[in-house]
C-alpha positions as CSV (number, residue, x, y, z in Angstrom):
1,M,54.2,-30.0,-43.3
2,N,51.3,-28.3,-45.3
3,N,52.6,-24.8,-46.4
4,S,49.0,-24.0,-48.3
5,K,48.4,-20.9,-47.9
6,S,44.6,-20.7,-48.8
7,L,42.2,-20.1,-46.5
8,D,39.8,-22.8,-44.8
9,W,37.0,-20.6,-44.7
10,R,34.1,-23.4,-43.4
11,V,36.7,-23.5,-40.0
12,I,37.4,-19.5,-39.6
13,A,33.4,-19.5,-39.5
14,R,32.7,-22.5,-37.9
15,F,35.1,-21.7,-34.5
16,G,34.2,-17.5,-35.1
17,L,30.5,-18.5,-35.0
18,L,30.8,-21.3,-31.9
19,G,33.0,-18.3,-29.9
20,G,31.1,-15.3,-30.8
21,I,27.8,-17.3,-29.3
22,I,30.1,-18.0,-26.3
23,A,30.8,-14.5,-25.9
24,F,26.6,-13.1,-26.9
25,Y,25.2,-15.6,-24.3
26,F,27.2,-14.9,-21.4
27,S,26.7,-10.8,-22.1
28,A,22.9,-11.4,-22.8
29,I,22.0,-13.4,-19.3
30,G,24.1,-10.6,-17.6
31,M,27.0,-13.0,-16.7
32,V,29.7,-10.0,-18.6
33,E,28.7,-6.9,-16.5
34,T,28.0,-8.4,-13.2
35,F,31.7,-9.8,-13.3
36,G,32.7,-6.6,-14.7
37,Q,32.0,-6.0,-10.9
38,R,35.4,-7.1,-9.6
39,N,38.5,-6.2,-10.9
40,L,41.1,-8.2,-11.2
41,V,44.4,-6.0,-11.9
42,S,43.3,-2.6,-10.9
43,T,40.1,-0.8,-12.9
44,W,42.5,-2.0,-17.1
45,L,41.1,-5.8,-16.9
46,S,37.4,-7.4,-14.7
47,L,37.1,-11.0,-14.7
48,G,33.9,-9.5,-17.4
49,H,36.8,-8.5,-19.3
50,V,38.3,-12.2,-19.3
51,L,35.0,-13.7,-19.8
52,L,34.0,-11.8,-23.2
53,V,37.3,-13.0,-24.8
54,M,37.0,-16.3,-23.7
55,G,34.8,-17.0,-26.7
56,S,37.7,-15.3,-29.2
57,V,40.4,-16.9,-27.5
58,G,38.4,-19.5,-27.7
59,A,38.3,-19.2,-31.5
60,G,41.1,-18.3,-32.4
61,Y,43.0,-21.6,-31.0
62,L,40.0,-23.7,-32.0
63,T,41.1,-22.2,-35.0
64,A,44.5,-22.8,-35.2
65,R,44.7,-26.0,-34.2
66,E,42.5,-27.9,-37.3
67,L,44.8,-25.7,-39.1
68,K,48.3,-25.7,-37.8
69,E,49.4,-27.7,-40.5
70,K,48.9,-24.8,-42.7
71,N,52.3,-22.3,-42.4
72,T,52.3,-20.4,-39.6
73,L,50.6,-17.3,-41.6
74,T,48.0,-18.3,-43.2
75,T,47.6,-19.7,-39.2
76,I,47.9,-17.0,-37.6
77,G,45.8,-14.7,-39.9
78,S,43.0,-18.0,-40.2
79,S,42.6,-17.2,-36.3
80,L,42.3,-13.6,-36.6
81,L,40.1,-14.3,-38.7
82,A,38.4,-16.3,-36.4
83,G,37.9,-13.4,-33.8
84,L,36.6,-11.3,-36.8
85,V,33.8,-13.4,-37.3
86,S,33.7,-13.8,-33.4
87,S,32.8,-10.3,-33.2
88,V,29.7,-9.9,-35.4
89,F,27.5,-11.4,-32.2
90,M,28.5,-8.4,-30.1
91,V,28.7,-6.1,-32.5
92,L,24.8,-7.2,-33.8
93,L,24.2,-6.7,-29.5
94,I,25.3,-3.5,-29.2
95,V,23.0,-1.9,-32.1
96,F,20.2,-4.4,-30.5
97,V,21.0,-2.2,-27.8
98,Q,20.5,1.4,-29.3
99,L,17.6,0.4,-31.1
100,L,16.6,-1.6,-27.9
101,V,17.4,2.4,-26.3
102,I,15.8,4.8,-28.4
103,R,12.8,2.5,-29.3
104,T,12.1,2.9,-25.3
105,A,12.4,7.1,-25.3
106,G,9.3,7.3,-27.9
107,E,7.2,3.8,-28.2
108,E,5.6,2.5,-25.1
109,A,5.0,-1.0,-26.7
110,A,9.6,-1.6,-26.6
111,F,8.7,-2.2,-22.8
112,V,7.9,-5.4,-23.5
113,W,10.9,-5.7,-25.7
114,R,12.7,-4.2,-23.1
115,D,10.9,-6.6,-19.9
116,M,12.7,-10.4,-22.4
117,F,15.7,-8.1,-22.0
118,V,16.5,-7.0,-18.8
119,S,20.0,-7.9,-18.9
120,M,20.1,-6.1,-22.6
121,S,21.0,-2.3,-20.6
122,P,23.4,0.8,-22.7
123,Q,25.2,0.0,-18.9
124,L,26.5,-3.6,-21.1
125,V,27.1,-1.3,-24.1
126,A,28.5,0.6,-21.9
127,F,31.2,-2.0,-21.0
128,L,31.2,-3.3,-24.2
129,T,32.7,-0.7,-26.0
130,F,34.7,0.6,-23.1
131,G,33.4,3.6,-22.6
132,A,33.9,5.0,-25.9
133,G,31.1,4.8,-27.6
134,P,29.1,3.0,-29.4
135,V,30.8,3.5,-33.1
136,T,33.6,4.2,-31.5
137,G,33.9,2.2,-29.2
138,T,32.3,-0.7,-31.0
139,L,35.5,-0.6,-33.1
140,I,37.6,-0.8,-31.2
141,M,35.9,-3.7,-29.3
142,V,36.4,-5.7,-32.5
143,A,39.6,-5.1,-33.8
144,F,40.5,-6.6,-29.6
145,L,38.5,-9.0,-30.1
146,T,40.0,-9.9,-33.1
147,L,43.9,-9.6,-32.3
148,M,42.7,-12.1,-29.7
149,G,41.4,-14.7,-31.5
150,G,45.2,-14.5,-33.5
151,A,46.3,-14.5,-29.1
152,G,45.3,-17.8,-28.9
153,S,46.8,-19.3,-32.4
154,L,49.9,-19.0,-29.8
155,F,48.9,-22.1,-27.4
156,V,49.5,-24.2,-30.6
157,L,51.7,-22.7,-32.6
158,L,54.3,-22.0,-30.1
159,P,56.4,-24.8,-28.6
160,T,54.7,-26.7,-25.6
161,K,56.9,-25.1,-23.0
162,L,56.6,-21.8,-24.1
163,W,53.0,-22.5,-24.1
164,Q,52.3,-23.7,-20.8
165,A,54.0,-21.2,-18.6
166,L,52.7,-18.4,-20.3
167,L,49.2,-20.3,-19.2
168,S,50.4,-20.8,-16.1
169,S,51.5,-17.6,-15.3
170,I,47.7,-15.9,-16.5
171,I,46.2,-18.3,-14.4
172,W,48.1,-17.5,-12.1
173,T,48.0,-14.0,-12.0
174,L,44.0,-13.4,-12.9
175,G,43.5,-16.7,-9.9
176,I,45.9,-13.8,-7.9
177,G,44.0,-11.2,-8.7
178,L,40.4,-12.7,-8.5
179,F,40.6,-13.9,-5.2
180,S,42.5,-10.6,-3.9
181,E,40.4,-10.1,-0.8
182,N,41.1,-13.5,1.2
183,V,45.3,-13.8,-0.3
184,G,45.1,-9.9,1.6
185,Q,43.4,-11.1,4.7
186,I,45.8,-14.2,4.8
187,I,49.5,-12.0,4.1
188,Q,47.9,-9.7,6.2
189,E,48.1,-12.5,8.9
190,T,50.9,-13.4,8.2
191,F,52.9,-10.4,7.5
192,S,51.8,-6.8,7.9
193,R,48.9,-5.1,5.8
194,D,51.9,-2.4,4.1
195,I,52.1,-5.1,2.1
196,V,48.5,-5.9,1.5
197,K,47.9,-1.9,0.4
198,A,51.6,-2.6,-1.8
199,L,50.5,-5.5,-3.7
200,F,46.5,-4.8,-3.2
201,S,44.3,-1.6,-3.9
202,N,39.9,-1.9,-3.9
203,K,40.5,-5.3,-4.6
204,S,42.3,-6.3,-7.0
205,L,46.4,-6.1,-8.2
206,N,48.3,-2.6,-8.3
207,P,50.0,-2.9,-12.6
208,L,53.0,-3.6,-11.0
209,P,52.3,-6.7,-9.0
210,A,50.6,-7.4,-11.1
211,A,53.4,-7.9,-13.6
212,L,55.6,-9.5,-11.2
213,I,53.6,-12.0,-10.7
214,F,53.8,-12.7,-14.5
215,I,57.0,-12.5,-14.8
216,I,57.9,-15.0,-11.6
217,T,55.5,-17.7,-12.9
218,F,56.6,-17.4,-16.3
219,A,59.9,-18.6,-15.4
220,V,59.2,-20.6,-13.0
221,G,56.9,-22.6,-15.2
222,Y,59.6,-22.3,-17.8
223,F,62.2,-23.3,-16.0
224,R,60.9,-25.9,-13.4
225,T,61.7,-29.7,-13.6
226,H,59.0,-31.5,-12.4
227,E,59.9,-34.3,-15.3
228,K,63.5,-34.5,-13.8
229,A,62.2,-34.1,-9.8
230,K,59.1,-36.7,-10.8
231,S,62.2,-40.0,-12.0
232,G,64.4,-39.0,-9.7
233,W,62.1,-39.6,-6.7
234,V,60.1,-43.1,-9.0
235,N,64.6,-44.2,-8.6
236,L,64.7,-43.6,-5.2
237,P,65.1,-47.0,-2.8
238,Q,62.0,-47.3,-1.3
239,T,63.8,-46.6,2.0
240,A,63.7,-42.9,0.9
241,Q,61.1,-43.0,-1.2
242,K,58.7,-44.3,2.6
243,Q,60.2,-41.5,4.6
244,G,59.8,-38.8,1.6
245,R,55.5,-40.1,1.8
246,I,55.7,-39.5,5.8
247,V,57.4,-36.0,5.9
248,G,54.6,-34.8,3.9
249,I,52.8,-36.3,6.1
250,V,53.1,-34.6,8.2
251,L,53.3,-31.3,6.4
252,G,50.2,-31.7,4.9
253,I,48.6,-31.8,8.3
254,A,50.7,-29.8,10.4
255,V,49.5,-27.5,7.2
256,L,45.7,-28.3,8.1
257,L,46.9,-27.0,12.3
258,Y,47.6,-24.0,10.9
259,L,45.1,-22.4,8.9
260,P,42.1,-21.2,10.3
261,F,45.1,-19.2,12.0
262,I,46.1,-17.8,8.5
263,V,42.6,-17.1,6.7
264,G,40.6,-16.0,9.5
265,S,36.8,-16.1,10.4
266,F,35.3,-15.9,6.5
267,L,38.1,-18.6,4.6
268,S,37.8,-20.8,7.9
269,Q,33.7,-21.6,6.9
270,A,34.3,-22.3,4.0
271,L,37.0,-24.1,4.8
272,F,34.1,-26.0,6.8
273,M,31.7,-26.1,4.0
274,I,35.1,-28.1,1.7
275,G,35.3,-30.8,4.6
276,L,31.5,-30.5,4.9
277,Y,31.1,-32.4,1.4
278,V,34.8,-34.0,1.2
279,M,33.2,-36.3,4.4
280,M,29.5,-36.4,2.1
281,G,31.9,-36.9,-1.5
282,L,34.1,-40.1,0.3
283,G,30.6,-41.6,1.2
284,L,29.0,-41.4,-2.0
285,N,32.4,-42.4,-3.4
286,I,31.5,-45.8,-1.5
287,V,28.6,-46.3,-3.3
288,V,28.5,-44.7,-6.9
289,G,32.6,-44.4,-7.5
290,Y,33.7,-48.1,-5.9
291,A,30.0,-50.0,-6.4
292,G,29.1,-49.0,-8.7
293,L,25.3,-47.2,-7.2
294,L,23.4,-43.8,-8.5
295,D,22.2,-43.2,-5.3
296,L,20.6,-39.5,-5.6
297,G,18.9,-39.4,-2.6
298,Y,22.0,-39.3,-0.2
299,V,20.8,-36.6,1.4
300,A,18.8,-38.3,2.7
301,F,21.4,-40.1,5.5
302,F,22.6,-36.0,6.1
303,A,20.0,-35.0,7.3
304,F,18.9,-38.3,9.6
305,G,22.5,-37.8,11.0
306,A,21.0,-34.3,11.3
307,Y,17.7,-34.7,12.9
308,V,19.2,-37.6,15.6
309,M,21.9,-35.3,16.6
310,G,19.3,-32.1,16.9
311,I,17.5,-34.9,19.2
312,L,19.0,-35.9,21.7
313,T,21.7,-33.3,22.3
314,S,18.6,-30.0,21.7
315,T,17.5,-27.9,24.9
316,G,14.8,-26.7,23.4
317,P,10.7,-29.0,24.7
318,L,12.0,-31.2,21.4
319,G,14.9,-32.0,22.9
320,V,14.9,-36.4,24.4
321,S,17.8,-37.3,26.7
322,N,19.7,-33.5,26.1
323,L,22.8,-35.9,25.6
324,N,26.2,-34.0,25.2
325,F,27.3,-33.8,21.5
326,W,30.5,-37.1,21.4
327,T,27.6,-39.3,22.8
328,A,25.6,-38.2,20.3
329,L,27.5,-38.4,17.7
330,P,27.9,-42.2,17.5
331,I,23.6,-42.5,17.6
332,A,23.1,-40.6,14.4
333,T,26.1,-42.2,12.6
334,L,24.7,-46.0,13.6
335,A,20.9,-44.4,13.0
336,G,22.4,-43.5,8.8
337,I,24.0,-47.1,8.9
338,I,20.1,-48.2,9.8
339,W,19.0,-46.2,7.1
340,G,21.0,-47.1,5.1
341,V,20.8,-51.2,5.2
342,V,16.5,-50.6,5.3
343,L,17.1,-48.4,1.4
344,G,19.2,-51.5,0.2
345,F,17.1,-53.9,0.1
346,P,14.0,-53.2,-1.5
347,V,16.4,-52.3,-4.3
348,L,18.8,-54.6,-4.6
349,R,17.8,-55.2,-8.0
350,M,18.0,-52.4,-9.9
351,R,20.9,-50.9,-11.9
352,G,21.1,-47.6,-13.6
353,D,18.1,-45.3,-14.0
354,Y,15.9,-47.9,-12.2
355,L,18.2,-47.7,-9.2
356,A,19.0,-44.1,-10.0
357,I,15.0,-42.3,-9.5
358,V,14.3,-44.4,-7.0
359,T,16.9,-43.6,-5.2
360,L,15.6,-40.2,-5.5
361,G,11.8,-40.6,-4.0
362,F,13.7,-41.7,-1.0
363,G,15.0,-38.8,-0.4
364,E,12.5,-36.8,-1.8
365,I,9.8,-39.0,0.5
366,I,11.9,-37.9,3.9
367,R,12.2,-34.4,2.9
368,I,8.5,-33.8,2.6
369,M,8.5,-36.5,5.8
370,A,10.2,-33.9,7.3
371,T,7.8,-30.7,6.8
372,S,5.1,-32.8,7.4
373,N,2.5,-32.1,10.9
374,W,2.0,-35.5,11.4
375,L,5.7,-35.7,12.3
376,A,6.0,-32.6,14.1
377,P,5.8,-33.6,17.5
378,F,8.9,-35.4,17.3
379,E,11.0,-33.7,14.7
380,G,9.6,-30.0,14.6
381,G,7.5,-30.3,11.4
382,P,8.4,-26.6,9.4
383,Q,9.2,-25.3,12.2
384,G,13.0,-28.2,12.7
385,V,14.8,-28.9,16.1
386,L,15.7,-26.0,18.4
387,H,18.7,-25.0,21.0
388,I,20.7,-27.4,19.9
389,P,24.0,-26.8,21.7
390,N,27.9,-26.4,20.2
391,P,30.7,-29.4,21.1
392,E,32.2,-29.1,23.9
393,F,36.3,-30.3,24.1
394,F,37.4,-30.8,27.1
395,G,35.8,-27.4,28.8
396,F,36.4,-25.4,25.3
397,I,32.8,-24.6,23.3
398,M,33.5,-25.0,19.1
399,N,31.8,-21.9,18.2
400,T,34.2,-20.3,16.5
401,P,34.3,-21.5,12.2
402,Q,38.0,-21.6,13.6
403,S,37.1,-24.5,16.1
404,M,34.5,-26.4,13.9
405,Y,37.0,-26.4,10.9
406,Y,38.9,-29.2,13.8
407,L,36.8,-31.0,14.0
408,V,35.3,-31.6,10.7
409,I,38.8,-31.8,9.5
410,A,39.4,-34.9,11.9
411,G,35.7,-36.2,10.3
412,S,37.7,-35.7,6.6
413,L,40.4,-37.5,7.3
414,L,38.5,-40.4,9.0
415,A,36.4,-41.5,6.2
416,A,39.4,-40.7,3.8
417,F,41.7,-43.6,6.4
418,V,37.9,-46.0,6.4
419,T,37.5,-44.6,3.2
420,I,41.1,-46.3,2.2
421,R,41.8,-49.0,3.6
422,L,38.2,-50.4,2.4
423,R,39.5,-49.7,-1.0
424,D,42.7,-52.1,-0.8
425,S,40.7,-54.5,0.7
426,R,38.5,-57.2,-0.3
427,L,35.4,-54.9,0.1
428,G,36.7,-53.3,-2.0
429,R,37.4,-54.9,-5.4
430,Q,34.3,-57.5,-4.6
431,W,33.2,-53.4,-5.3
432,M,35.0,-53.2,-8.1
433,A,34.2,-56.2,-9.4
434,M,30.2,-55.9,-8.9
435,R,30.0,-52.1,-10.1
436,E,32.0,-53.0,-14.1
437,D,29.6,-56.2,-14.4
438,E,27.9,-57.7,-11.8
439,D,26.7,-61.0,-13.0
440,V,30.1,-61.6,-13.6
441,A,30.9,-60.8,-10.2
442,E,27.9,-63.3,-8.3
443,A,29.1,-66.7,-11.0
444,M,32.7,-65.9,-9.1
445,G,31.7,-66.6,-5.8
446,I,30.8,-62.8,-4.9
447,N,27.4,-62.1,-2.4
448,L,25.7,-59.2,-4.5
449,V,23.2,-58.9,-2.0
450,Q,26.3,-58.2,1.4
451,T,28.2,-56.3,-0.7
452,K,25.5,-54.3,-1.5
453,L,24.3,-53.7,1.2
454,L,27.0,-53.5,3.0
455,A,28.0,-50.7,0.2
456,F,25.1,-48.7,1.0
457,A,25.3,-48.4,4.5
458,I,29.5,-47.8,5.6
459,G,28.2,-44.6,2.5
460,A,24.9,-43.2,4.8
461,A,27.8,-43.2,7.3
462,F,29.6,-40.7,6.7
463,S,27.0,-38.5,5.1
464,A,25.2,-38.9,8.4
465,M,28.3,-38.3,10.6
466,S,28.7,-35.4,8.3
467,G,25.1,-33.7,9.0
468,A,25.0,-34.5,12.9
469,I,28.4,-32.1,12.2
470,F,26.0,-29.8,10.3
471,A,23.7,-29.6,13.4
472,A,25.6,-29.0,15.5
473,R,27.7,-25.8,13.4
474,L,24.0,-24.1,13.5
475,G,22.8,-24.4,16.2
476,N,19.0,-25.4,14.4
477,I,18.1,-27.9,12.0
478,F,15.3,-27.1,9.6
479,P,13.9,-29.6,6.5
480,H,14.3,-27.5,3.7
481,S,17.5,-26.5,4.1
482,F,17.3,-30.6,3.1
483,N,16.8,-30.1,-0.1
484,L,17.7,-32.1,-3.3
485,L,20.5,-29.7,-4.1
486,W,22.6,-31.4,-1.5
487,S,22.8,-34.8,-3.5
488,I,23.2,-32.6,-7.1
489,N,26.9,-31.0,-4.4
490,A,27.6,-34.5,-3.9
491,L,27.8,-36.3,-7.0
492,A,28.9,-33.7,-9.3
493,L,31.9,-32.6,-6.8
494,I,33.4,-37.2,-7.5
495,I,32.3,-36.6,-10.7
496,V,34.3,-33.8,-11.5
497,G,37.0,-34.6,-9.1
498,G,36.9,-38.3,-10.6
499,L,34.8,-41.3,-10.0
500,G,35.8,-43.4,-7.0
501,S,38.7,-40.9,-6.2
502,I,40.5,-39.9,-3.2
503,P,42.0,-36.4,-3.9
504,G,39.1,-36.1,-6.8
505,V,36.5,-35.9,-4.0
506,I,38.4,-33.1,-2.3
507,V,39.6,-31.5,-5.3
508,G,35.9,-32.0,-6.2
509,A,34.9,-30.1,-3.3
510,L,37.5,-27.7,-3.8
511,I,35.7,-25.9,-7.4
512,L,32.8,-27.1,-6.6
513,V,32.6,-26.4,-3.0
514,G,34.8,-23.9,-2.0
515,L,34.7,-21.5,-5.0
516,P,30.5,-20.3,-4.3
517,E,31.5,-19.4,-0.9
518,I,34.1,-17.2,-1.9
519,L,32.7,-15.1,-4.5
520,R,29.2,-15.0,-2.9
521,E,28.3,-12.3,-4.8
522,F,28.8,-14.1,-8.4
523,A,25.7,-17.0,-6.0
524,E,23.4,-16.7,-9.4
525,Y,25.2,-18.1,-12.4
526,R,26.0,-21.1,-10.2
527,L,23.6,-23.0,-10.5
528,L,24.5,-22.3,-14.3
529,M,28.7,-22.9,-14.2
530,Y,27.5,-26.1,-12.7
531,G,26.0,-27.5,-15.8
532,L,28.9,-26.0,-17.8
533,L,31.4,-27.1,-15.8
534,L,29.9,-30.7,-16.2
535,I,29.9,-30.3,-20.0
536,I,33.1,-29.4,-20.7
537,M,33.8,-32.4,-18.0
538,M,32.9,-34.8,-20.2
539,L,33.3,-33.1,-23.2
540,V,37.7,-32.3,-22.5
541,K,37.6,-35.4,-19.4
542,P,35.0,-37.7,-18.8
543,E,37.8,-38.9,-16.2
544,G,37.8,-36.0,-14.0
545,F,41.1,-33.9,-12.9
546,I,42.5,-36.9,-10.8
547,P,41.2,-40.0,-11.9
548,E,41.2,-43.1,-10.6
549,P,43.8,-45.1,-11.9
550,T,41.2,-48.6,-13.1
551,R,38.2,-45.3,-14.5
552,K,41.3,-44.0,-16.2
553,R,42.4,-46.9,-17.9
554,E,38.5,-48.5,-18.5
555,L,37.0,-44.7,-20.4
556,K,40.6,-44.7,-22.4
557,A,40.1,-48.9,-24.1
558,G,36.7,-47.1,-24.5
559,I,38.1,-44.6,-26.5
560,D,40.5,-47.0,-28.2
561,D,37.3,-48.6,-29.4
562,Q,35.7,-46.6,-30.6
563,I,37.9,-45.1,-32.6
564,P,38.6,-47.2,-36.0
565,G,42.0,-47.9,-36.3
566,A,43.3,-46.6,-32.4
567,G,45.6,-49.0,-31.2
568,T,47.8,-48.1,-27.9
569,F,46.8,-45.9,-25.4
570,G,50.2,-44.3,-25.9
571,E,49.6,-44.6,-29.0
572,L,46.5,-42.3,-28.6
573,E,47.6,-39.7,-26.4
574,S,50.1,-39.0,-28.3
C-alpha cells in the first residue's frame, strides 16, 4: 500500500466539480425543490435532501476509490475536500438567486432573468439553507455537503461485507419511506390501521420505526448466509433442486393470485400497467433480444390489436359484429401476426439503423392514418372507437383493476411460457445465430427470410394481444393514445432489464413503468429520469440488471478485446 500523505488535488477537483455540477443541475431545474415535498423520515429527511447529497456522496466515493492506495486519513481527507468543492456550485446558486431577488424588487428588466430561471426561487434557497437564513444556512449546507463527501469514502474504506450491509439498510429505509403510503395501505389491508399509525405519519416514516428498520436490515445484510445457501443449493441432488423449483413456482403463483387483495385498487391499476408492458416487452424481446432486429415501430401492432378488439366488440356505431372479448382476442392476435409479416417483408435486407428508421416510419404512418378522415368511417378517426364492453368471465364482468389484473397476469404468463419454449428451441437458436452474424447464419443453412418473419410475427402477436386487453380495460380508444412513447418505453425496459432476459423484462417494467405509476407527482421529470437511467446503465452495467448469460459473456469478451493485456473474465472482474 502507498502510504503517501500528499493530496492529489487534480482528483479532488475533478470529482468535486462533477458532484457539484450534478447537484447544481438538479437544483436549477427544480427537482430538488419538487422532490423536497416528499418526506421520507418525518420532516427531517426528504427525497430532495437525498437528491441534494447524491453529488457530494458520489464525489467522495469516486475520490476515495481513486486514492484508496494512500493511507486512510489522506483518503478520508481527500473525500471531505471533494465534498467541500462540490458545495461551491450550491453557494454560487444561492448567491445568484439572492441577486435575482434583490434586482427583481428594484429593476423591471430583472424579470427577464427571473423568467429564464423559473426554478431558482427563494423557496429553493430556503430549502438549501435548511431555513436558517442565507448566511448561516449556507455555512450549514457547506459543512453538511463536506461531511457527505467524507461519508462517500466509507463505501471504499469499510470491509465489503460491512459497506454492503450499510448500503442495503439505507436503500430499505429510504425505500419504505418513499413508498410509505403504499406500504401503509398494504399493512392496513393485511393487519390493522393501528400499526400503520405507529409506523407512518404524513406519508413518511416516523423516526423510531425508521431507526428500527435501519438496524434490522443492517443486521440481516451483515449476517446473511446467501453465499452458503447458494452453494448448498448447487450441491443438492437434481431431484431435490427440481422439487424446490416446483415449490418456488407454486408459491410465486399463490402470491400473484392473492396480490390484488393486499395492495388495493390503486396499486392493482399500477400492476395492470406493469403486466401490460411485460407482455409487450416479452414480444419485443424476441425481435430485439433474440433476433437482433431493432424495431422502433412496435406500438403499431399494439394499436392494431386495440382497434380490432374495439371494432369487433363495440356496441356503438362502429361495431361490426358485437363479438365478446374472448372471441375477439384471438382475432386481434391474428391481426397482429399478419401485420408483423407485412412489415417483415420490406425490411428483410435491412439491418441496424436502417431497420430502426424504417420501423419507426411504419409506426408513425399507422398513427397518422388512424387520425385521418380517410379511415374515419371504419375506425372513427380522431374520435376513436367508443363503447367497448369489458370482458366477462362466466358471467362475472371484469371492470375493476383487480379483475383486469388477473387477465393481464394470465397473458404475461402465457407470453413468458411461449418465450421460454421458443428460446430453448431450434428456432430460438436460429434467432440467436442470426443476431450474432447474419452472413454466417445464412452460410450455415439458416433461412433468414423465414426466421426474420417468424420473429416479427410472434413479437407482433404479443403486442396485439396486450393492445386488445388495453382496449377492453379502457372501454374507449383514441389514435393519440398510441404514440411513439409506447415503443420507446418497451425498448427501454428490455435494455434496462437485460436484452434477451425474461426476468430482465419484468425488472425493467417494474423500474420504468411501476415507479412512475406510483410516483405520479413527479411525472414531469419522467423522461429526464429515463434518459439518466439509460446513460448510467450503458456506462455502469451495459448488459442490464439481469442479463441473459450469453449476452453477458459477449459484452465481457468485448471489454477484454478493448483492454490491452486483459486476461480471463475472472481476472477482469477481480
